[in-house]
Amino acid sequence: MNLFELTVHQILDQIKAGKISASSVLAEVSARAQTLNVKTNAFVRLFPSPEIKAGPCPVPIAIKDNICVKGELTTCGSKILKGFKPPYDAGVVDKIKASGGLILGSANMDEFAFGSSCETSAYGPTRNPWALDRVPGGSSGGSAAAVAAGQALWALGSDTGGSIRQPASFCGVVGLKPTYGRVSRYGLIAFGSSLDQIGPFTKDVTDSALLLNIICGFDERDSTSLNVPVPDYTKALVKDINGLKIGIPQEYFLDGIEPDVAAAVKAAIEVFKKQGAVVKHISLPHTEYAVATYYIVATAEASSNLARFDGVQYGLRAMPPNLRKSPLIDMYEETRARGFGDEAKRRIMLGTYVLSSGYYDAYYLRAQKVRTLIKQDFDKVFSDCDVILSPTSPTTAFRIGEKINDPLAMYLSDIFTIPANMAGIPAISVPCGFDRAGLPIGLQLMAKPFAEETLLRAAYAYEQNTPWHLERAVL
Ligand code: GLN
């Protein structure tokens, strides 16, 4: 195997054994990042070669373009942040650097993380390493594709409604969205502040535990970061799941799921049963409202978060050719008209509408109440289940261009991932097979708040009894 095909734990073992050096790994992976990018467009930019410093994890990593890296362009896949170089590192970037991590560059993403296909990026779409005419999923499509293509050994993304899990599933890698508050959002350019969470993309579950160990923990610079102890997640990697109670929600197996996806997930359930897990059929009755509720809460928060991009403080500043209203208003309008893409504008309009006086009670307030009901569905189920199992997405990777002009079809790609963000609970996507076209399928596991160890244990036990995580895209 080539070095870029190995997992991080395999690489670290070989470095420890003196068989390879961190610099040879860096050289091979950065060369691949560069040459393959013409095909995948997984990176919107590669940074100058990082310096190898002391630390336990000196491996090349891709960072989503909405996570601030000091002194390097950080643009959220948008034209409006043109030229923006953050004067500080995000909390997770501090931790990556302290662990010796080697940041290769910014991974492509849907503009401001609005999307499920990476096609709304101002820097062109990323292509799925398993089939270059297909999307990698989104919004963290660049991060998922970089790991699947061996253009980075692992990556960070962010997940507001599925943006880590859905692209992980489309690209055949492991993606984990931690509990809300588990990982610092300091320096993550906000989309939906009550939903966003940063998490790892890796080739297998062991690497997911390793990267989670690095990025977790309290950060006083993020007021929603929780001050709870961080366990060593690698300790959860035991194969024993005898007696583990797994809930299968009936609402997640409706028509509209591709038959190959349904079959792969059903086969996965059998793998769990064989190892002694107890499978129960459960109901999450408010699931049907999750997408609608999400598109009120998330767009409301997005419209408020995006108000700061006005041409005054950072990024693009544009003026119309002739004076229209006043120089200041003209600058705001022209900057935002030129800087934001269609989907960002759509979200800003939706969000502003649901927050506006007269509509706030009917939409935003009501959505918050439904959000509580969704959360209560989970609380009830978790009183008698350790893990909930479902497909990650109803389909495998769709074709570039297939859904871009149909926002509703695009939004439905996240129907199974959105509820976890609404409830703040952790969830993981692991590879569970391939469809008849050879495209990866993802299995989602969800657990109660701060039960990442349970998630990892279940995911690891599944992975160790199946071959899917060993497959690599050939490019
Ligand atoms: N696809 C969903 C959306 O468009 C989720 C995006 C995300 O998690 N950032 O909002």
Tab-separated table of C-alpha atoms and ligand atoms in Angstrom:
chain	number	residue	atom	x	y	z
A	1	MET	CA	0.000	0.000	0.000
A	2	ASN	CA	1.028	3.574	-0.611
A	3	LEU	CA	1.479	5.786	2.445
A	4	PHE	CA	-1.522	7.928	1.448
A	5	GLU	CA	-3.749	4.855	1.613
A	6	LEU	CA	-2.868	4.079	5.226
A	7	THR	CA	-4.789	5.203	8.283
A	8	VAL	CA	-3.199	7.623	10.715
A	9	HIS	CA	-2.790	4.946	13.384
A	10	GLN	CA	-0.910	2.759	10.882
A	11	ILE	CA	1.281	5.712	9.913
A	12	LEU	CA	2.021	6.555	13.557
A	13	ASP	CA	2.943	2.918	14.269
A	14	GLN	CA	5.369	2.926	11.354
A	15	ILE	CA	6.899	6.229	12.411
A	16	LYS	CA	7.329	4.869	15.947
A	17	ALA	CA	8.956	1.707	14.596
A	18	GLY	CA	11.398	3.863	12.649
A	19	LYS	CA	10.205	2.481	9.294
A	20	ILE	CA	9.141	5.829	7.868
A	21	SER	CA	9.575	9.466	8.826
A	22	ALA	CA	7.017	12.228	9.274
A	23	SER	CA	8.746	14.146	6.505
A	24	SER	CA	8.400	11.314	3.976
A	25	VAL	CA	4.703	11.066	4.784
A	26	LEU	CA	4.305	14.814	4.393
A	27	ALA	CA	6.186	14.777	1.083
A	28	GLU	CA	4.084	11.954	-0.368
A	29	VAL	CA	0.714	13.232	0.803
A	30	SER	CA	1.328	16.858	-0.177
A	31	ALA	CA	2.484	15.795	-3.625
A	32	ARG	CA	-0.734	13.811	-3.998
A	33	ALA	CA	-2.812	16.710	-2.657
A	34	GLN	CA	-1.347	18.884	-5.379
A	35	THR	CA	-1.466	16.549	-8.370
A	36	LEU	CA	-4.917	15.110	-7.689
A	37	ASN	CA	-6.546	18.426	-7.004
A	38	VAL	CA	-6.970	19.038	-10.718
A	39	LYS	CA	-9.320	16.037	-10.682
A	40	THR	CA	-11.101	16.398	-7.341
A	41	ASN	CA	-10.909	20.106	-6.458
A	42	ALA	CA	-11.004	18.941	-2.830
A	43	PHE	CA	-8.826	21.874	-1.771
A	44	VAL	CA	-9.633	25.480	-2.561
A	45	ARG	CA	-6.017	26.269	-1.746
A	46	LEU	CA	-2.897	24.570	-0.546
A	47	PHE	CA	-0.742	26.374	1.996
A	48	PRO	CA	3.038	26.636	1.739
A	49	SER	CA	4.580	23.387	2.990
A	50	PRO	CA	4.056	23.156	6.781
A	51	GLU	CA	7.047	22.758	9.078
A	52	ILE	CA	7.431	19.535	11.031
A	53	LYS	CA	7.422	20.282	14.752
A	54	ALA	CA	7.464	18.075	17.840
A	55	GLY	CA	4.137	16.478	18.720
A	56	PRO	CA	2.395	13.127	18.936
A	57	CYS	CA	0.508	13.383	15.615
A	58	PRO	CA	2.719	14.867	12.888
A	59	VAL	CA	0.371	13.998	10.030
A	60	PRO	CA	-1.062	15.990	7.105
A	61	ILE	CA	-4.585	17.277	7.656
A	62	ALA	CA	-7.120	19.220	5.562
A	63	ILE	CA	-9.131	21.959	7.291
A	64	LYS	CA	-12.529	23.072	6.030
A	65	ASP	CA	-12.474	26.595	4.610
A	66	ASN	CA	-14.728	27.936	7.406
A	67	ILE	CA	-12.233	27.222	10.223
A	68	CYS	CA	-9.805	30.068	10.864
A	69	VAL	CA	-6.117	29.430	10.333
A	70	LYS	CA	-3.986	32.369	11.384
A	71	GLY	CA	-2.433	34.261	8.513
A	72	GLU	CA	-3.875	31.960	5.815
A	73	LEU	CA	-6.820	32.782	3.561
A	74	THR	CA	-10.093	31.529	5.084
A	75	THR	CA	-13.042	32.169	2.784
A	76	CYS	CA	-15.990	29.868	3.610
A	77	GLY	CA	-16.238	28.903	-0.048
A	78	SER	CA	-17.489	32.443	-0.714
A	79	LYS	CA	-16.416	35.436	-2.754
A	80	ILE	CA	-17.466	37.765	0.034
A	81	LEU	CA	-14.495	36.765	2.193
A	82	LYS	CA	-12.063	37.433	-0.634
A	83	GLY	CA	-8.622	38.116	0.785
A	84	PHE	CA	-9.582	37.486	4.430
A	85	LYS	CA	-6.689	36.240	6.560
A	86	PRO	CA	-7.747	35.593	10.159
A	87	PRO	CA	-5.480	37.167	12.770
A	88	TYR	CA	-5.938	34.131	15.043
A	89	ASP	CA	-6.251	30.346	14.990
A	90	ALA	CA	-9.551	28.597	15.723
A	91	GLY	CA	-9.644	26.595	18.978
A	92	VAL	CA	-9.369	23.319	17.064
A	93	VAL	CA	-6.487	24.657	14.978
A	94	ASP	CA	-4.590	25.537	18.180
A	95	LYS	CA	-5.045	21.940	19.265
A	96	ILE	CA	-4.082	20.471	15.890
A	97	LYS	CA	-0.915	22.569	15.841
A	98	ALA	CA	-0.069	21.599	19.438
A	99	SER	CA	-0.354	17.923	18.456
A	100	GLY	CA	2.181	18.449	15.668
A	101	GLY	CA	-0.509	18.396	12.932
A	102	LEU	CA	0.538	19.534	9.470
A	103	ILE	CA	-2.120	21.710	7.851
A	104	LEU	CA	-2.006	21.228	4.097
A	105	GLY	CA	-4.665	23.718	3.082
A	106	SER	CA	-8.342	24.712	3.046
A	107	ALA	CA	-10.874	22.109	2.011
A	108	ASN	CA	-13.645	23.112	-0.380
A	109	MET	CA	-17.204	23.511	0.889
A	110	ASP	CA	-20.627	24.777	-0.028
A	111	GLU	CA	-20.699	28.538	0.406
A	112	PHE	CA	-21.010	29.256	4.149
A	113	ALA	CA	-21.826	25.527	4.565
A	114	PHE	CA	-25.197	25.971	2.820
A	115	GLY	CA	-25.683	22.810	0.838
A	116	SER	CA	-25.366	19.067	0.498
A	117	SER	CA	-23.234	18.759	-2.622
A	118	CYS	CA	-20.322	21.224	-2.523
A	119	GLU	CA	-21.743	22.770	-5.697
A	120	THR	CA	-22.542	26.160	-4.149
A	121	SER	CA	-18.830	26.839	-3.558
A	122	ALA	CA	-17.579	29.984	-5.284
A	123	TYR	CA	-14.482	27.949	-6.182
A	124	GLY	CA	-16.226	25.315	-8.281
A	125	PRO	CA	-17.581	21.939	-7.190
A	126	THR	CA	-15.525	19.180	-5.609
A	127	ARG	CA	-15.758	15.836	-7.379
A	128	ASN	CA	-16.359	12.522	-5.660
A	129	PRO	CA	-13.171	10.401	-5.742
A	130	TRP	CA	-15.294	7.268	-6.336
A	131	ALA	CA	-16.913	8.736	-9.476
A	132	LEU	CA	-15.723	12.083	-10.744
A	133	ASP	CA	-19.081	12.991	-12.306
A	134	ARG	CA	-20.729	12.745	-8.878
A	135	VAL	CA	-20.882	15.124	-5.930
A	136	PRO	CA	-18.894	14.347	-2.758
A	137	GLY	CA	-21.828	15.494	-0.611
A	138	GLY	CA	-21.724	18.623	1.454
A	139	SER	CA	-21.223	20.964	2.843
A	140	SER	CA	-17.844	19.535	3.955
A	141	GLY	CA	-17.394	17.827	0.572
A	142	GLY	CA	-13.773	18.907	0.180
A	143	SER	CA	-12.800	17.431	3.553
A	144	ALA	CA	-14.485	14.103	2.765
A	145	ALA	CA	-13.033	13.928	-0.747
A	146	ALA	CA	-9.522	14.827	0.453
A	147	VAL	CA	-9.521	11.875	2.868
A	148	ALA	CA	-11.094	9.470	0.361
A	149	ALA	CA	-8.572	10.465	-2.327
A	150	GLY	CA	-5.530	10.291	-0.036
A	151	GLN	CA	-4.941	14.036	-0.460
A	152	ALA	CA	-4.811	14.269	3.354
A	153	LEU	CA	-4.625	11.561	5.997
A	154	TRP	CA	-7.548	13.034	7.876
A	155	ALA	CA	-9.607	16.229	7.879
A	156	LEU	CA	-11.842	18.527	9.884
A	157	GLY	CA	-15.296	19.589	8.787
A	158	SER	CA	-18.350	21.162	10.384
A	159	ASP	CA	-21.860	19.797	10.718
A	160	THR	CA	-24.972	21.953	11.117
A	161	GLY	CA	-27.513	19.552	9.625
A	162	GLY	CA	-25.413	16.701	8.298
A	163	SER	CA	-22.419	18.360	6.679
A	164	ILE	CA	-19.933	15.886	8.135
A	165	ARG	CA	-21.978	12.687	8.037
A	166	GLN	CA	-23.587	12.993	4.597
A	167	PRO	CA	-20.310	13.681	2.701
A	168	ALA	CA	-18.574	10.964	4.764
A	169	SER	CA	-21.268	8.576	3.606
A	170	PHE	CA	-20.986	9.678	-0.054
A	171	CYS	CA	-17.185	9.348	-0.018
A	172	GLY	CA	-16.844	6.069	1.909
A	173	VAL	CA	-15.107	7.485	4.975
A	174	VAL	CA	-15.936	7.874	8.675
A	175	GLY	CA	-17.434	11.216	9.783
A	176	LEU	CA	-18.354	12.128	13.339
A	177	LYS	CA	-20.466	15.013	14.602
A	178	PRO	CA	-19.748	15.434	18.313
A	179	THR	CA	-22.257	16.522	20.959
A	180	TYR	CA	-23.071	20.238	20.781
A	181	GLY	CA	-20.581	21.877	23.157
A	182	ARG	CA	-18.022	19.060	23.001
A	183	VAL	CA	-15.671	20.818	20.551
A	184	SER	CA	-14.883	24.533	20.603
A	185	ARG	CA	-16.571	26.640	17.930
A	186	TYR	CA	-14.120	29.481	18.536
A	187	GLY	CA	-12.853	30.488	15.113
A	188	LEU	CA	-15.460	28.481	13.219
A	189	ILE	CA	-17.224	30.996	10.985
A	190	ALA	CA	-20.792	30.578	12.205
A	191	PHE	CA	-23.708	29.284	10.118
A	192	GLY	CA	-26.316	28.176	12.687
A	193	SER	CA	-24.751	28.892	16.054
A	194	SER	CA	-27.066	26.591	18.002
A	195	LEU	CA	-26.422	23.693	15.608
A	196	ASP	CA	-22.818	23.941	14.347
A	197	GLN	CA	-20.198	21.505	15.560
A	198	ILE	CA	-16.707	20.686	14.236
A	199	GLY	CA	-15.725	17.051	13.814
A	200	PRO	CA	-13.323	14.553	12.230
A	201	PHE	CA	-13.211	12.841	8.826
A	202	THR	CA	-11.066	9.719	8.886
A	203	LYS	CA	-10.532	6.418	7.097
A	204	ASP	CA	-11.616	4.334	10.063
A	205	VAL	CA	-13.115	4.468	13.538
A	206	THR	CA	-9.767	4.233	15.358
A	207	ASP	CA	-8.590	7.387	13.598
A	208	SER	CA	-11.880	9.057	14.464
A	209	ALA	CA	-11.224	8.411	18.168
A	210	LEU	CA	-7.650	9.683	17.801
A	211	LEU	CA	-8.673	12.935	16.095
A	212	LEU	CA	-11.530	13.445	18.544
A	213	ASN	CA	-9.013	13.120	21.394
A	214	ILE	CA	-7.065	15.989	19.864
A	215	ILE	CA	-9.892	18.442	19.163
A	216	CYS	CA	-12.227	17.979	22.161
A	217	GLY	CA	-12.293	19.985	25.320
A	218	PHE	CA	-13.435	23.135	27.036
A	219	ASP	CA	-12.567	26.511	25.517
A	220	GLU	CA	-13.446	29.631	27.470
A	221	ARG	CA	-13.501	31.590	24.200
A	222	ASP	CA	-16.640	29.711	23.135
A	223	SER	CA	-19.495	30.364	25.570
A	224	THR	CA	-21.291	27.207	24.416
A	225	SER	CA	-18.290	24.953	24.988
A	226	LEU	CA	-18.974	22.688	27.958
A	227	ASN	CA	-16.535	22.154	30.765
A	228	VAL	CA	-16.762	18.389	31.090
A	229	PRO	CA	-13.818	15.975	31.259
A	230	VAL	CA	-12.525	14.516	27.987
A	231	PRO	CA	-12.024	10.752	28.147
A	232	ASP	CA	-9.411	8.924	26.094
A	233	TYR	CA	-11.700	7.891	23.242
A	234	THR	CA	-9.363	5.158	22.036
A	235	LYS	CA	-10.265	3.249	25.237
A	236	ALA	CA	-13.784	2.858	23.834
A	237	LEU	CA	-12.456	0.828	20.918
A	238	VAL	CA	-13.355	-2.625	22.178
A	239	LYS	CA	-15.191	-5.159	20.095
A	240	ASP	CA	-17.614	-6.203	22.804
A	241	ILE	CA	-21.153	-4.982	22.174
A	242	ASN	CA	-22.940	-7.878	23.776
A	243	GLY	CA	-26.235	-6.587	25.177
A	244	LEU	CA	-25.924	-3.156	23.526
A	245	LYS	CA	-29.451	-1.894	22.863
A	246	ILE	CA	-29.907	-0.563	19.346
A	247	GLY	CA	-33.062	1.280	18.310
A	248	ILE	CA	-34.274	1.202	14.714
A	249	PRO	CA	-36.578	4.174	14.095
A	250	GLN	CA	-39.471	3.291	11.808
A	251	GLU	CA	-39.579	6.867	10.468
A	252	TYR	CA	-36.107	6.434	8.923
A	253	PHE	CA	-37.039	3.560	6.636
A	254	LEU	CA	-39.692	5.038	4.403
A	255	ASP	CA	-40.170	4.954	0.632
A	256	GLY	CA	-37.719	7.160	-1.163
A	257	ILE	CA	-34.707	5.364	0.259
A	258	GLU	CA	-32.735	3.770	-2.534
A	259	PRO	CA	-33.157	-0.018	-2.363
A	260	ASP	CA	-29.391	-0.629	-2.246
A	261	VAL	CA	-29.094	1.747	0.718
A	262	ALA	CA	-31.942	0.028	2.557
A	263	ALA	CA	-30.430	-3.407	1.869
A	264	ALA	CA	-26.975	-2.389	3.110
A	265	VAL	CA	-28.402	-0.930	6.310
A	266	LYS	CA	-30.512	-4.032	6.919
A	267	ALA	CA	-27.419	-6.187	6.455
A	268	ALA	CA	-25.612	-3.981	8.979
A	269	ILE	CA	-28.350	-4.621	11.525
A	270	GLU	CA	-27.686	-8.355	11.141
A	271	VAL	CA	-23.974	-7.787	11.807
A	272	PHE	CA	-24.865	-6.074	15.080
A	273	LYS	CA	-27.284	-8.840	16.050
A	274	LYS	CA	-24.661	-11.505	15.437
A	275	GLN	CA	-22.429	-9.824	17.972
A	276	GLY	CA	-25.060	-9.908	20.664
A	277	ALA	CA	-26.633	-6.479	20.256
A	278	VAL	CA	-30.308	-6.284	21.100
A	279	VAL	CA	-32.312	-4.661	18.326
A	280	LYS	CA	-35.533	-2.815	19.124
A	281	HIS	CA	-38.018	-1.127	16.872
A	282	ILE	CA	-38.636	2.413	18.017
A	283	SER	CA	-40.435	5.555	16.923
A	284	LEU	CA	-39.267	9.164	16.700
A	285	PRO	CA	-42.666	10.615	15.806
A	286	HIS	CA	-41.590	14.222	15.185
A	287	THR	CA	-39.006	13.255	12.544
A	288	GLU	CA	-41.356	14.358	9.783
A	289	TYR	CA	-41.095	17.978	10.983
A	290	ALA	CA	-37.309	17.992	11.309
A	291	VAL	CA	-36.388	19.309	7.851
A	292	ALA	CA	-39.013	22.076	7.883
A	293	THR	CA	-38.074	23.121	11.413
A	294	TYR	CA	-34.384	23.060	10.594
A	295	TYR	CA	-34.840	25.362	7.610
A	296	ILE	CA	-36.461	27.922	9.892
A	297	VAL	CA	-33.999	27.745	12.788
A	298	ALA	CA	-30.875	27.379	10.635
A	299	THR	CA	-31.759	30.140	8.164
A	300	ALA	CA	-32.788	32.494	10.992
A	301	GLU	CA	-29.410	32.031	12.648
A	302	ALA	CA	-27.605	32.230	9.314
A	303	SER	CA	-29.265	35.506	8.322
A	304	SER	CA	-28.190	37.013	11.607
A	305	ASN	CA	-24.640	35.591	11.431
A	306	LEU	CA	-24.159	36.759	7.854
A	307	ALA	CA	-25.178	40.342	8.624
A	308	ARG	CA	-21.553	41.069	9.489
A	309	PHE	CA	-20.391	40.625	5.898
A	310	ASP	CA	-21.009	44.150	4.684
A	311	GLY	CA	-17.772	45.278	3.072
A	312	VAL	CA	-16.733	47.285	6.119
A	313	GLN	CA	-14.586	44.983	8.198
A	314	TYR	CA	-13.289	42.179	6.037
A	315	GLY	CA	-13.294	40.607	2.624
A	316	LEU	CA	-14.840	42.031	-0.492
A	317	ARG	CA	-15.840	45.693	-0.744
A	318	ALA	CA	-17.729	46.813	-3.845
A	319	MET	CA	-19.366	50.033	-5.027
A	320	PRO	CA	-21.897	50.419	-7.844
A	321	PRO	CA	-20.758	52.501	-10.833
A	322	ASN	CA	-23.266	55.281	-10.072
A	323	LEU	CA	-24.576	56.659	-6.784
A	324	ARG	CA	-27.952	55.040	-5.965
A	325	LYS	CA	-28.922	55.791	-2.353
A	326	SER	CA	-25.954	56.883	-0.301
A	327	PRO	CA	-22.310	55.801	-0.480
A	328	LEU	CA	-22.671	53.649	2.646
A	329	ILE	CA	-25.927	51.901	1.706
A	330	ASP	CA	-24.701	51.500	-1.872
A	331	MET	CA	-21.554	49.785	-0.583
A	332	TYR	CA	-23.507	47.387	1.651
A	333	GLU	CA	-25.866	46.473	-1.156
A	334	GLU	CA	-23.305	46.110	-3.902
A	335	THR	CA	-20.905	44.119	-1.704
A	336	ARG	CA	-23.592	41.679	-0.623
A	337	ALA	CA	-25.135	41.432	-4.102
A	338	ARG	CA	-21.790	40.548	-5.655
A	339	GLY	CA	-20.235	38.647	-2.762
A	340	PHE	CA	-22.961	36.129	-1.931
A	341	GLY	CA	-24.089	33.326	-4.231
A	342	ASP	CA	-27.717	32.329	-4.894
A	343	GLU	CA	-28.082	29.823	-2.064
A	344	ALA	CA	-26.648	32.250	0.510
A	345	LYS	CA	-29.081	34.917	-0.687
A	346	ARG	CA	-31.963	32.442	-0.508
A	347	ARG	CA	-31.060	31.573	3.099
A	348	ILE	CA	-30.648	35.199	4.132
A	349	MET	CA	-34.086	36.045	2.721
A	350	LEU	CA	-35.757	33.029	4.341
A	351	GLY	CA	-34.077	33.696	7.677
A	352	THR	CA	-34.882	37.397	7.675
A	353	TYR	CA	-38.489	36.616	6.852
A	354	VAL	CA	-39.024	34.129	9.679
A	355	LEU	CA	-37.485	36.557	12.169
A	356	SER	CA	-39.367	39.627	11.020
A	357	SER	CA	-41.996	41.201	13.218
A	358	GLY	CA	-45.390	39.672	12.697
A	359	TYR	CA	-43.872	36.394	11.496
A	360	TYR	CA	-41.523	35.630	14.370
A	361	ASP	CA	-44.204	33.938	16.498
A	362	ALA	CA	-45.681	32.004	13.591
A	363	TYR	CA	-42.359	30.647	12.340
A	364	TYR	CA	-39.297	31.042	14.513
A	365	LEU	CA	-40.950	30.640	17.882
A	366	ARG	CA	-43.047	27.722	16.702
A	367	ALA	CA	-39.982	26.065	15.177
A	368	GLN	CA	-38.196	26.335	18.526
A	369	LYS	CA	-41.099	24.528	20.159
A	370	VAL	CA	-41.050	21.755	17.577
A	371	ARG	CA	-37.305	21.508	18.094
A	372	THR	CA	-38.002	20.724	21.748
A	373	LEU	CA	-40.439	18.004	20.705
A	374	ILE	CA	-37.787	16.461	18.452
A	375	LYS	CA	-35.326	16.526	21.339
A	376	GLN	CA	-37.895	14.897	23.635
A	377	ASP	CA	-38.410	12.069	21.124
A	378	PHE	CA	-34.717	11.259	21.509
A	379	ASP	CA	-34.748	11.591	25.320
A	380	LYS	CA	-37.572	9.088	25.496
A	381	VAL	CA	-35.861	6.566	23.218
A	382	PHE	CA	-32.513	6.875	24.955
A	383	SER	CA	-34.071	5.949	28.289
A	384	ASP	CA	-34.165	2.441	26.876
A	385	CYS	CA	-31.647	2.371	24.003
A	386	ASP	CA	-27.902	2.966	23.821
A	387	VAL	CA	-27.695	3.725	20.129
A	388	ILE	CA	-30.072	4.600	17.289
A	389	LEU	CA	-29.233	3.155	13.879
A	390	SER	CA	-30.318	4.476	10.456
A	391	PRO	CA	-29.048	5.175	6.965
A	392	THR	CA	-26.956	8.369	6.871
A	393	SER	CA	-28.629	9.592	3.692
A	394	PRO	CA	-31.495	8.162	1.616
A	395	THR	CA	-29.279	7.951	-1.491
A	396	THR	CA	-25.705	7.478	-2.570
A	397	ALA	CA	-23.770	10.288	-4.291
A	398	PHE	CA	-25.878	11.946	-6.984
A	399	ARG	CA	-24.600	13.452	-10.220
A	400	ILE	CA	-23.124	16.941	-10.347
A	401	GLY	CA	-25.935	19.219	-11.533
A	402	GLU	CA	-28.703	16.737	-10.693
A	403	LYS	CA	-30.234	18.621	-7.748
A	404	ILE	CA	-28.673	22.069	-7.858
A	405	ASN	CA	-31.769	23.692	-9.368
A	406	ASP	CA	-34.162	21.945	-7.007
A	407	PRO	CA	-33.459	23.196	-3.452
A	408	LEU	CA	-36.146	20.984	-1.914
A	409	ALA	CA	-34.681	17.781	-3.367
A	410	MET	CA	-31.279	18.931	-2.119
A	411	TYR	CA	-32.613	19.670	1.389
A	412	LEU	CA	-34.074	16.151	1.622
A	413	SER	CA	-30.598	14.658	1.367
A	414	ASP	CA	-30.231	15.567	5.059
A	415	ILE	CA	-33.521	14.181	6.278
A	416	PHE	CA	-31.792	11.598	8.526
A	417	THR	CA	-28.930	13.764	9.725
A	418	ILE	CA	-30.763	16.969	10.677
A	419	PRO	CA	-32.534	15.573	13.793
A	420	ALA	CA	-29.218	14.963	15.613
A	421	ASN	CA	-28.293	18.639	15.241
A	422	MET	CA	-31.736	19.739	16.372
A	423	ALA	CA	-31.288	17.627	19.519
A	424	GLY	CA	-27.565	18.405	19.993
A	425	ILE	CA	-26.657	14.715	20.174
A	426	PRO	CA	-23.534	13.015	18.760
A	427	ALA	CA	-23.739	10.925	15.590
A	428	ILE	CA	-21.325	9.075	13.341
A	429	SER	CA	-21.421	7.812	9.759
A	430	VAL	CA	-19.432	4.680	8.905
A	431	PRO	CA	-19.079	2.930	5.535
A	432	CYS	CA	-21.530	0.000	5.243
A	433	GLY	CA	-21.255	-1.147	1.645
A	434	PHE	CA	-21.567	-0.086	-1.975
A	435	ASP	CA	-24.521	0.270	-4.308
A	436	ARG	CA	-24.749	-1.439	-7.702
A	437	ALA	CA	-22.885	1.476	-9.313
A	438	GLY	CA	-19.982	1.005	-6.894
A	439	LEU	CA	-20.776	4.093	-4.809
A	440	PRO	CA	-20.250	4.044	-1.022
A	441	ILE	CA	-23.177	3.766	1.406
A	442	GLY	CA	-23.101	5.148	4.948
A	443	LEU	CA	-24.600	3.860	8.182
A	444	GLN	CA	-25.521	6.396	10.852
A	445	LEU	CA	-25.373	5.763	14.594
A	446	MET	CA	-26.648	8.312	17.131
A	447	ALA	CA	-26.258	8.344	20.918
A	448	LYS	CA	-27.192	10.505	23.894
A	449	PRO	CA	-25.316	13.719	24.677
A	450	PHE	CA	-21.643	13.087	25.515
A	451	ALA	CA	-21.932	9.371	24.729
A	452	GLU	CA	-19.315	9.540	21.961
A	453	GLU	CA	-17.654	6.535	23.608
A	454	THR	CA	-20.776	4.432	23.049
A	455	LEU	CA	-20.914	5.572	19.429
A	456	LEU	CA	-17.285	4.706	18.836
A	457	ARG	CA	-17.583	1.330	20.543
A	458	ALA	CA	-20.580	0.354	18.406
A	459	ALA	CA	-19.008	1.725	15.220
A	460	TYR	CA	-15.725	-0.048	15.929
A	461	ALA	CA	-17.388	-3.385	16.611
A	462	TYR	CA	-19.270	-3.069	13.321
A	463	GLU	CA	-16.192	-1.987	11.379
A	464	GLN	CA	-14.018	-4.808	12.702
A	465	ASN	CA	-16.556	-7.331	11.426
A	466	THR	CA	-16.966	-5.841	7.946
A	467	PRO	CA	-14.562	-5.097	5.066
A	468	TRP	CA	-15.915	-1.714	3.903
A	469	HIS	CA	-13.389	0.553	5.620
A	470	LEU	CA	-10.557	-1.224	3.801
A	471	GLU	CA	-11.712	-0.151	0.337
A	472	ARG	CA	-9.972	2.813	-1.307
A	473	ALA	CA	-11.075	4.923	-4.262
A	474	VAL	CA	-8.787	4.403	-7.241
A	475	LEU	CA	-7.762	7.631	-8.937
B	1	GLN	N1	-27.185	20.456	3.936
B	1	GLN	C1	-27.666	21.144	5.108
B	1	GLN	C2	-27.890	22.589	4.748
B	1	GLN	O1	-27.794	22.886	3.626
B	1	GLN	C3	-26.677	21.014	6.222
B	1	GLN	C4	-25.478	21.830	6.015
B	1	GLN	C5	-24.517	21.740	7.136
B	1	GLN	O2	-24.578	20.825	7.963
B	1	GLN	N2	-23.652	22.730	7.210
B	1	GLN	O3	-28.154	23.413	5.561
